[in-house]
């Protein structure tokens, strides 16, 4: 690829990404004229999308050599400390530190 | 109160900073090692501004030139943004000059925080949403700039710090399990996505999951209305 082609490729990806962000707001420019079903979706989708993101953000884990074991350990640990302290930042940082310890010692990345 | 909105935006985004900066540095170092010019990472970070898509773009840049493929891949991988837009239509729609910026900076993280955090009366919510989005933008683009300068000097092992992203979403998911209104849609979202991921693998599960959401929620709403009649 020449550098012009590279830049055009980046621009194509950027424009596509921007469209995904703009389309809902272009379809429904004012908050007053939103169809009922879309309104209903906007009450349930924020929760459903957090469920989606929880899976999406670890999507490759079940398919690598460790079949997601370090992720599962960190998630169960997070569930336990979240139940105990109910503090979001505590849970996030605790889970990440445990995960880092796991992948740096017991489950090293395979290259 | 704009000042309170600023403070609260730091409170919510701060845990992400370390992870995002590290990921931006890692991505900058990777692009350097592949021989791309050093202005590519900050340019891609600011223009595409979607972490996973930027990694995919690095793959695209190494392949053969195919603009349509690049465009379609960008659209499909990021079509989850369509759902964020629908979910956050009302809070984002009445924001005047802030609206285009909020839309431009609508990432997974900004969506998660802005749609679920409903600050109290002493906080100006539009400003809070704008600050949250802006922090994520500044930290992400700033990370690539830091990466350009620092990458020869990074010696300590930060492997695994990117887990802060799943940790944010999963912690929010735990929180939703305790809210009566949120529990059912959250579990439906998680269950459908997990099922399609296990059936189709990590490359093809996104669109089937999103389409199934619409179908399942349409059916649920139909039954809920029937029950009310």
mmCIF file of C-alpha atoms in Angstrom:
data_model
loop_
_atom_site.group_PDB
_atom_site.id
_atom_site.type_symbol
_atom_site.label_atom_id
_atom_site.label_comp_id
_atom_site.label_asym_id
_atom_site.label_seq_id
_atom_site.Cartn_x
_atom_site.Cartn_y
_atom_site.Cartn_z
ATOM 1 C CA UNK A 1 0.000 0.000 0.000
ATOM 2 C CA UNK A 2 1.251 3.503 -0.769
ATOM 3 C CA UNK A 3 0.937 6.070 2.016
ATOM 4 C CA UNK A 4 -1.976 7.741 0.169
ATOM 5 C CA UNK A 5 -3.779 4.393 0.134
ATOM 6 C CA UNK A 6 -3.040 3.929 3.820
ATOM 7 C CA UNK A 7 -4.473 7.328 4.681
ATOM 8 C CA UNK A 8 -7.567 6.672 2.563
ATOM 9 C CA UNK A 9 -8.027 3.354 4.384
ATOM 10 C CA UNK A 10 -7.839 5.100 7.763
ATOM 11 C CA UNK A 11 -10.305 7.729 6.539
ATOM 12 C CA UNK A 12 -12.721 5.021 5.289
ATOM 13 C CA UNK A 13 -12.667 3.319 8.702
ATOM 14 C CA UNK A 14 -13.075 6.684 10.450
ATOM 15 C CA UNK A 15 -16.039 7.728 8.308
ATOM 16 C CA UNK A 16 -17.743 4.341 8.817
ATOM 17 C CA UNK A 17 -17.220 4.642 12.577
ATOM 18 C CA UNK A 18 -18.559 8.190 12.593
ATOM 19 C CA UNK A 19 -21.676 7.080 10.698
ATOM 20 C CA UNK A 20 -22.454 4.451 13.347
ATOM 21 C CA UNK A 21 -22.373 7.235 15.927
ATOM 22 C CA UNK A 22 -24.441 9.754 13.933
ATOM 23 C CA UNK A 23 -27.186 7.653 12.324
ATOM 24 C CA UNK A 24 -29.518 7.385 15.365
ATOM 25 C CA UNK A 25 -29.330 11.156 15.903
ATOM 26 C CA UNK A 26 -29.894 11.859 12.187
ATOM 27 C CA UNK A 27 -32.942 9.552 12.155
ATOM 28 C CA UNK A 28 -34.413 11.143 15.285
ATOM 29 C CA UNK A 29 -33.214 14.746 15.335
ATOM 30 C CA UNK A 30 -35.435 15.870 18.195
ATOM 31 C CA UNK A 31 -36.251 14.030 21.389
ATOM 32 C CA UNK A 32 -39.976 14.851 20.981
ATOM 33 C CA UNK A 33 -40.704 12.714 17.920
ATOM 34 C CA UNK A 34 -39.248 9.357 18.865
ATOM 35 C CA UNK A 35 -41.419 6.323 17.997
ATOM 36 C CA UNK A 36 -42.787 4.364 20.943
ATOM 37 C CA UNK A 37 -40.817 1.205 20.207
ATOM 38 C CA UNK A 38 -37.532 3.156 19.987
ATOM 39 C CA UNK A 39 -38.421 4.814 23.308
ATOM 40 C CA UNK A 40 -39.033 1.402 24.821
ATOM 41 C CA UNK A 41 -35.688 0.183 23.453
ATOM 42 C CA UNK A 42 -33.949 3.178 24.996
ATOM 43 C CA UNK A 43 -35.200 2.045 28.423
ATOM 44 C CA UNK A 44 -33.882 -1.535 28.155
ATOM 45 C CA UNK A 45 -30.912 -1.324 25.745
ATOM 46 C CA UNK A 46 -28.547 0.563 28.081
ATOM 47 C CA UNK A 47 -28.714 -2.396 30.484
ATOM 48 C CA UNK A 48 -28.590 -5.010 27.724
ATOM 49 C CA UNK A 49 -25.569 -3.290 26.153
ATOM 50 C CA UNK A 50 -23.636 -3.484 29.436
ATOM 51 C CA UNK A 51 -24.323 -7.231 29.356
ATOM 52 C CA UNK A 52 -23.123 -7.201 25.721
ATOM 53 C CA UNK A 53 -19.970 -5.222 26.588
ATOM 54 C CA UNK A 54 -19.172 -7.551 29.498
ATOM 55 C CA UNK A 55 -18.911 -10.393 26.977
ATOM 56 C CA UNK A 56 -17.495 -8.346 24.062
ATOM 57 C CA UNK A 57 -14.591 -7.070 26.168
ATOM 58 C CA UNK A 58 -13.427 -10.645 26.949
ATOM 59 C CA UNK A 59 -14.510 -12.155 23.620
ATOM 60 C CA UNK A 60 -11.154 -13.751 22.780
ATOM 61 C CA UNK A 61 -10.566 -15.296 26.217
ATOM 62 C CA UNK A 62 -12.578 -18.549 25.817
ATOM 63 C CA UNK A 63 -10.734 -19.363 22.585
ATOM 64 C CA UNK A 64 -7.094 -19.005 23.665
ATOM 65 C CA UNK A 65 -4.915 -21.732 25.210
ATOM 66 C CA UNK A 66 -6.062 -20.933 28.773
ATOM 67 C CA UNK A 67 -9.761 -21.109 27.727
ATOM 68 C CA UNK A 68 -10.505 -18.004 29.794
ATOM 69 C CA UNK A 69 -9.384 -19.393 33.175
ATOM 70 C CA UNK A 70 -7.523 -16.222 34.318
ATOM 71 C CA UNK A 71 -10.545 -14.117 33.277
ATOM 72 C CA UNK A 72 -12.921 -16.366 35.201
ATOM 73 C CA UNK A 73 -10.744 -16.234 38.325
ATOM 74 C CA UNK A 74 -10.575 -12.419 38.166
ATOM 75 C CA UNK A 75 -14.342 -12.124 37.530
ATOM 76 C CA UNK A 76 -15.263 -14.430 40.432
ATOM 77 C CA UNK A 77 -12.892 -12.480 42.676
ATOM 78 C CA UNK A 78 -14.550 -9.238 41.534
ATOM 79 C CA UNK A 79 -17.995 -10.677 42.267
ATOM 80 C CA UNK A 80 -16.860 -11.572 45.787
ATOM 81 C CA UNK A 81 -15.302 -8.210 46.636
ATOM 82 C CA UNK A 82 -18.165 -6.330 44.995
ATOM 83 C CA UNK A 83 -20.636 -8.240 47.157
ATOM 84 C CA UNK A 84 -18.467 -7.456 50.174
ATOM 85 C CA UNK A 85 -17.608 -3.753 49.683
ATOM 86 C CA UNK A 86 -20.023 -2.545 46.939
ATOM 87 C CA UNK A 87 -17.474 -0.013 45.800
ATOM 88 C CA UNK A 88 -17.022 0.153 42.014
ATOM 89 C CA UNK A 89 -13.490 1.482 41.970
ATOM 90 C CA UNK A 90 -12.374 -1.047 44.597
ATOM 91 C CA UNK A 91 -13.828 -3.902 42.524
ATOM 92 C CA UNK A 92 -12.340 -2.719 39.218
ATOM 93 C CA UNK A 93 -8.848 -2.099 40.533
ATOM 94 C CA UNK A 94 -8.847 -5.258 42.672
ATOM 95 C CA UNK A 95 -9.903 -7.429 39.733
ATOM 96 C CA UNK A 96 -7.354 -5.864 37.388
ATOM 97 C CA UNK A 97 -4.469 -6.245 39.840
ATOM 98 C CA UNK A 98 -5.330 -9.921 40.378
ATOM 99 C CA UNK A 99 -5.619 -10.442 36.612
ATOM 100 C CA UNK A 100 -2.230 -8.779 36.034
ATOM 101 C CA UNK A 101 -0.657 -10.997 38.699
ATOM 102 C CA UNK A 102 -2.205 -14.090 37.074
ATOM 103 C CA UNK A 103 -1.107 -13.363 33.489
ATOM 104 C CA UNK A 104 2.374 -12.343 34.617
ATOM 105 C CA UNK A 105 2.990 -15.488 36.692
ATOM 106 C CA UNK A 106 0.694 -18.505 36.282
ATOM 107 C CA UNK A 107 -0.704 -17.818 32.790
ATOM 108 C CA UNK A 108 2.006 -16.095 30.716
ATOM 109 C CA UNK A 109 0.914 -14.912 27.236
ATOM 110 C CA UNK A 110 1.816 -17.398 24.515
ATOM 111 C CA UNK A 111 3.390 -15.672 21.524
ATOM 112 C CA UNK B 1 -22.870 23.140 38.882
ATOM 113 C CA UNK B 2 -20.109 22.886 36.299
ATOM 114 C CA UNK B 3 -17.380 22.566 38.921
ATOM 115 C CA UNK B 4 -19.090 19.570 40.540
ATOM 116 C CA UNK B 5 -19.608 18.029 37.091
ATOM 117 C CA UNK B 6 -15.874 18.353 36.453
ATOM 118 C CA UNK B 7 -14.980 16.718 39.776
ATOM 119 C CA UNK B 8 -17.462 13.886 39.309
ATOM 120 C CA UNK B 9 -16.188 13.235 35.762
ATOM 121 C CA UNK B 10 -12.693 12.705 37.176
ATOM 122 C CA UNK B 11 -14.080 10.394 39.860
ATOM 123 C CA UNK B 12 -15.716 8.152 37.247
ATOM 124 C CA UNK B 13 -13.028 8.175 34.549
ATOM 125 C CA UNK B 14 -9.903 8.121 36.734
ATOM 126 C CA UNK B 15 -9.849 4.326 37.190
ATOM 127 C CA UNK B 16 -9.710 4.019 33.380
ATOM 128 C CA UNK B 17 -6.792 6.359 32.855
ATOM 129 C CA UNK B 18 -3.949 3.957 33.610
ATOM 130 C CA UNK B 19 -5.429 1.199 31.451
ATOM 131 C CA UNK B 20 -6.188 3.509 28.545
ATOM 132 C CA UNK B 21 -2.792 5.201 28.597
ATOM 133 C CA UNK B 22 -1.094 1.814 28.674
ATOM 134 C CA UNK B 23 -3.201 0.484 25.816
ATOM 135 C CA UNK B 24 -2.517 3.621 23.776
ATOM 136 C CA UNK B 25 1.216 3.243 24.429
ATOM 137 C CA UNK B 26 1.105 -0.462 23.544
ATOM 138 C CA UNK B 27 -0.685 0.338 20.310
ATOM 139 C CA UNK B 28 1.760 3.132 19.448
ATOM 140 C CA UNK B 29 4.734 0.863 20.110
ATOM 141 C CA UNK B 30 3.180 -1.838 17.929
ATOM 142 C CA UNK B 31 2.731 0.613 15.029
ATOM 143 C CA UNK B 32 6.318 1.796 15.432
ATOM 144 C CA UNK B 33 7.562 -1.772 15.310
ATOM 145 C CA UNK B 34 5.665 -2.292 12.030
ATOM 146 C CA UNK B 35 7.364 0.763 10.545
ATOM 147 C CA UNK B 36 4.420 3.155 10.283
ATOM 148 C CA UNK B 37 5.030 6.930 10.632
ATOM 149 C CA UNK B 38 4.709 8.217 14.191
ATOM 150 C CA UNK B 39 1.796 10.535 13.368
ATOM 151 C CA UNK B 40 -0.439 7.565 12.434
ATOM 152 C CA UNK B 41 -1.286 6.463 16.009
ATOM 153 C CA UNK B 42 -2.445 9.904 17.263
ATOM 154 C CA UNK B 43 -4.237 10.566 13.954
ATOM 155 C CA UNK B 44 -6.074 7.233 14.129
ATOM 156 C CA UNK B 45 -6.779 7.664 17.849
ATOM 157 C CA UNK B 46 -8.410 11.060 17.265
ATOM 158 C CA UNK B 47 -10.120 10.338 13.946
ATOM 159 C CA UNK B 48 -11.394 6.764 14.405
ATOM 160 C CA UNK B 49 -11.487 6.989 18.228
ATOM 161 C CA UNK B 50 -12.570 3.405 18.836
ATOM 162 C CA UNK B 51 -9.841 1.278 20.418
ATOM 163 C CA UNK B 52 -10.640 -2.150 19.034
ATOM 164 C CA UNK B 53 -11.234 -0.751 15.545
ATOM 165 C CA UNK B 54 -7.819 0.912 15.593
ATOM 166 C CA UNK B 55 -6.175 -2.454 16.199
ATOM 167 C CA UNK B 56 -8.167 -3.925 13.305
ATOM 168 C CA UNK B 57 -7.088 -0.987 11.113
ATOM 169 C CA UNK B 58 -3.444 -1.870 11.743
ATOM 170 C CA UNK B 59 -4.226 -5.287 10.221
ATOM 171 C CA UNK B 60 -5.964 -3.616 7.276
ATOM 172 C CA UNK B 61 -2.979 -1.346 6.618
ATOM 173 C CA UNK B 62 -0.767 -4.397 6.258
ATOM 174 C CA UNK B 63 -3.103 -6.107 3.794
ATOM 175 C CA UNK B 64 -3.999 -5.221 0.232
ATOM 176 C CA UNK B 65 -5.743 -1.952 -0.594
ATOM 177 C CA UNK B 66 -9.533 -2.370 -0.396
ATOM 178 C CA UNK B 67 -11.484 0.739 0.609
ATOM 179 C CA UNK B 68 -14.935 -0.882 0.526
ATOM 180 C CA UNK B 69 -13.758 -3.715 2.768
ATOM 181 C CA UNK B 70 -12.255 -1.189 5.217
ATOM 182 C CA UNK B 71 -15.485 0.801 5.266
ATOM 183 C CA UNK B 72 -17.740 -2.237 5.750
ATOM 184 C CA UNK B 73 -15.529 -3.713 8.465
ATOM 185 C CA UNK B 74 -15.532 -0.380 10.298
ATOM 186 C CA UNK B 75 -19.298 -0.169 10.067
ATOM 187 C CA UNK B 76 -19.959 -3.746 11.188
ATOM 188 C CA UNK B 77 -17.531 -3.796 14.115
ATOM 189 C CA UNK B 78 -18.840 -0.446 15.338
ATOM 190 C CA UNK B 79 -22.538 -1.000 14.680
ATOM 191 C CA UNK B 80 -22.916 -1.348 18.451
ATOM 192 C CA UNK B 81 -22.682 2.493 18.431
ATOM 193 C CA UNK B 82 -26.114 2.530 16.718
ATOM 194 C CA UNK B 83 -27.502 0.928 19.854
ATOM 195 C CA UNK B 84 -25.713 3.386 22.123
ATOM 196 C CA UNK B 85 -27.215 6.233 20.090
ATOM 197 C CA UNK B 86 -30.726 4.835 20.449
ATOM 198 C CA UNK B 87 -30.189 4.240 24.171
ATOM 199 C CA UNK B 88 -28.858 7.704 24.868
ATOM 200 C CA UNK B 89 -31.045 9.640 22.363
ATOM 201 C CA UNK B 90 -32.934 11.662 24.959
ATOM 202 C CA UNK B 91 -30.089 12.747 27.256
ATOM 203 C CA UNK B 92 -27.892 13.705 24.265
ATOM 204 C CA UNK B 93 -30.577 15.364 22.123
ATOM 205 C CA UNK B 94 -31.206 18.642 23.946
ATOM 206 C CA UNK B 95 -27.581 19.679 24.400
ATOM 207 C CA UNK B 96 -27.154 22.437 21.786
ATOM 208 C CA UNK B 97 -23.503 22.949 20.851
ATOM 209 C CA UNK B 98 -22.456 20.068 23.096
ATOM 210 C CA UNK B 99 -24.459 17.555 21.040
ATOM 211 C CA UNK B 100 -22.032 17.101 18.089
ATOM 212 C CA UNK B 101 -19.119 16.702 20.498
ATOM 213 C CA UNK B 102 -21.012 14.169 22.622
ATOM 214 C CA UNK B 103 -21.871 12.181 19.477
ATOM 215 C CA UNK B 104 -18.316 12.356 18.100
ATOM 216 C CA UNK B 105 -16.915 11.093 21.410
ATOM 217 C CA UNK B 106 -19.491 8.337 21.989
ATOM 218 C CA UNK B 107 -17.279 5.383 22.923
ATOM 219 C CA UNK B 108 -18.031 2.196 24.879
ATOM 220 C CA UNK B 109 -16.707 3.783 28.057
ATOM 221 C CA UNK B 110 -18.429 7.165 27.612
ATOM 222 C CA UNK B 111 -21.685 5.383 26.837
ATOM 223 C CA UNK B 112 -21.419 3.135 29.890
ATOM 224 C CA UNK B 113 -20.785 6.032 32.272
ATOM 225 C CA UNK B 114 -23.088 8.627 30.681
ATOM 226 C CA UNK B 115 -26.097 6.373 30.274
ATOM 227 C CA UNK B 116 -25.974 4.836 33.734
ATOM 228 C CA UNK B 117 -24.625 7.536 36.050
ATOM 229 C CA UNK B 118 -27.436 9.906 36.976
ATOM 230 C CA UNK B 119 -25.766 12.583 39.095
ATOM 231 C CA UNK B 120 -27.662 14.509 41.795
ATOM 232 C CA UNK B 121 -29.127 18.022 41.551
ATOM 233 C CA UNK B 122 -25.869 19.719 42.516
ATOM 234 C CA UNK B 123 -24.215 18.438 39.322
ATOM 235 C CA UNK B 124 -24.841 19.808 35.816
ATOM 236 C CA UNK B 125 -25.476 16.589 33.849
ATOM 237 C CA UNK B 126 -24.790 17.934 30.302
ATOM 238 C CA UNK B 127 -21.415 19.228 31.435
ATOM 239 C CA UNK B 128 -20.758 15.989 33.324
ATOM 240 C CA UNK B 129 -21.428 13.979 30.136
ATOM 241 C CA UNK B 130 -19.195 16.276 28.085
ATOM 242 C CA UNK B 131 -16.349 16.118 30.634
ATOM 243 C CA UNK B 132 -16.536 12.314 30.809
ATOM 244 C CA UNK B 133 -16.347 12.081 26.986
ATOM 245 C CA UNK B 134 -13.546 14.636 26.807
ATOM 246 C CA UNK B 135 -11.416 12.894 29.473
ATOM 247 C CA UNK B 136 -11.632 9.639 27.546
ATOM 248 C CA UNK B 137 -10.647 11.432 24.323
ATOM 249 C CA UNK B 138 -7.762 13.359 25.906
ATOM 250 C CA UNK B 139 -6.376 10.349 27.758
ATOM 251 C CA UNK B 140 -6.625 8.086 24.702
ATOM 252 C CA UNK B 141 -5.056 10.517 22.200
ATOM 253 C CA UNK B 142 -2.609 11.747 24.847
ATOM 254 C CA UNK B 143 -1.562 8.139 25.447
ATOM 255 C CA UNK B 144 -0.445 7.784 21.827
ATOM 256 C CA UNK B 145 1.595 10.986 22.117
ATOM 257 C CA UNK B 146 3.196 9.724 25.330
ATOM 258 C CA UNK B 147 3.821 6.422 23.549
ATOM 259 C CA UNK B 148 5.664 8.205 20.751
ATOM 260 C CA UNK B 149 8.040 9.771 23.270
ATOM 261 C CA UNK B 150 8.358 7.060 25.897
ATOM 262 C CA UNK B 151 8.329 3.774 24.053
ATOM 263 C CA UNK B 152 12.084 3.141 24.158
ATOM 264 C CA UNK B 153 12.112 3.555 27.958
ATOM 265 C CA UNK B 154 9.271 1.314 29.100
ATOM 266 C CA UNK B 155 10.761 -1.381 31.255
ATOM 267 C CA UNK B 156 8.192 -2.419 33.874
ATOM 268 C CA UNK B 157 5.741 -5.166 33.098
ATOM 269 C CA UNK B 158 2.171 -3.940 32.652
ATOM 270 C CA UNK B 159 0.890 -7.071 30.928
ATOM 271 C CA UNK B 160 -2.773 -7.515 31.767
ATOM 272 C CA UNK B 161 -3.576 -3.914 32.689
ATOM 273 C CA UNK B 162 -5.977 -3.764 29.732
ATOM 274 C CA UNK B 163 -8.303 -5.884 31.895
ATOM 275 C CA UNK B 164 -9.451 -2.594 33.440
ATOM 276 C CA UNK B 165 -11.865 -2.250 30.471
ATOM 277 C CA UNK B 166 -13.711 -5.556 31.013
ATOM 278 C CA UNK B 167 -13.486 -4.821 34.751
ATOM 279 C CA UNK B 168 -15.450 -1.568 34.240
ATOM 280 C CA UNK B 169 -18.213 -3.246 32.234
ATOM 281 C CA UNK B 170 -18.440 -6.325 34.450
ATOM 282 C CA UNK B 171 -18.574 -4.223 37.629
ATOM 283 C CA UNK B 172 -21.408 -2.185 36.107
ATOM 284 C CA UNK B 173 -23.109 -5.456 35.240
ATOM 285 C CA UNK B 174 -22.832 -6.621 38.872
ATOM 286 C CA UNK B 175 -24.345 -3.329 39.991
ATOM 287 C CA UNK B 176 -27.279 -3.833 37.633
ATOM 288 C CA UNK B 177 -28.036 -7.271 39.030
ATOM 289 C CA UNK B 178 -28.969 -5.541 42.280
ATOM 290 C CA UNK B 179 -31.394 -3.105 40.584
ATOM 291 C CA UNK B 180 -34.838 -4.546 40.010
ATOM 292 C CA UNK B 181 -35.490 -2.608 36.783
ATOM 293 C CA UNK B 182 -32.104 -3.395 35.255
ATOM 294 C CA UNK B 183 -31.712 -7.058 36.134
ATOM 295 C CA UNK B 184 -33.804 -8.623 33.370
ATOM 296 C CA UNK B 185 -32.495 -6.586 30.373
ATOM 297 C CA UNK B 186 -28.907 -6.919 31.658
ATOM 298 C CA UNK B 187 -29.191 -10.709 31.909
ATOM 299 C CA UNK B 188 -30.872 -10.914 28.483
ATOM 300 C CA UNK B 189 -28.021 -8.863 26.965
ATOM 301 C CA UNK B 190 -25.341 -10.989 28.598
ATOM 302 C CA UNK B 191 -27.048 -14.304 27.823
ATOM 303 C CA UNK B 192 -27.734 -13.615 24.141
ATOM 304 C CA UNK B 193 -24.210 -12.273 23.526
ATOM 305 C CA UNK B 194 -22.561 -15.189 25.342
ATOM 306 C CA UNK B 195 -24.643 -17.702 23.377
ATOM 307 C CA UNK B 196 -23.766 -16.196 19.971
ATOM 308 C CA UNK B 197 -20.093 -15.866 20.945
ATOM 309 C CA UNK B 198 -19.908 -19.555 21.839
ATOM 310 C CA UNK B 199 -21.785 -20.604 18.684
ATOM 311 C CA UNK B 200 -20.076 -18.333 16.125
ATOM 312 C CA UNK B 201 -16.730 -17.442 17.720
ATOM 313 C CA UNK B 202 -15.188 -14.009 18.332
ATOM 314 C CA UNK B 203 -15.336 -12.730 14.717
ATOM 315 C CA UNK B 204 -19.014 -13.060 13.818
ATOM 316 C CA UNK B 205 -21.128 -12.787 16.983
ATOM 317 C CA UNK B 206 -21.742 -9.017 17.083
ATOM 318 C CA UNK B 207 -24.504 -8.526 14.497
ATOM 319 C CA UNK B 208 -26.464 -11.708 15.381
ATOM 320 C CA UNK B 209 -26.408 -10.603 19.047
ATOM 321 C CA UNK B 210 -27.671 -7.097 18.263
ATOM 322 C CA UNK B 211 -30.418 -8.381 15.936
ATOM 323 C CA UNK B 212 -31.525 -10.914 18.562
ATOM 324 C CA UNK B 213 -31.793 -8.082 21.128
ATOM 325 C CA UNK B 214 -34.333 -6.287 18.935
ATOM 326 C CA UNK B 215 -36.349 -9.474 18.358
ATOM 327 C CA UNK B 216 -36.366 -10.532 22.016
ATOM 328 C CA UNK B 217 -37.261 -7.063 23.316
ATOM 329 C CA UNK B 218 -40.008 -6.704 20.698
ATOM 330 C CA UNK B 219 -41.506 -10.015 21.872
ATOM 331 C CA UNK B 220 -41.128 -9.066 25.556
ATOM 332 C CA UNK B 221 -42.829 -5.720 24.998
ATOM 333 C CA UNK B 222 -45.674 -7.434 23.157
ATOM 334 C CA UNK B 223 -46.280 -9.724 26.152
ATOM 335 C CA UNK B 224 -45.931 -6.897 28.676
ATOM 336 C CA UNK B 225 -48.551 -4.851 26.809
ATOM 337 C CA UNK B 226 -50.854 -7.876 26.552
ATOM 338 C CA UNK B 227 -50.584 -8.305 30.321
ATOM 339 C CA UNK B 228 -51.530 -4.649 30.946
ATOM 340 C CA UNK B 229 -54.628 -4.786 28.695
#
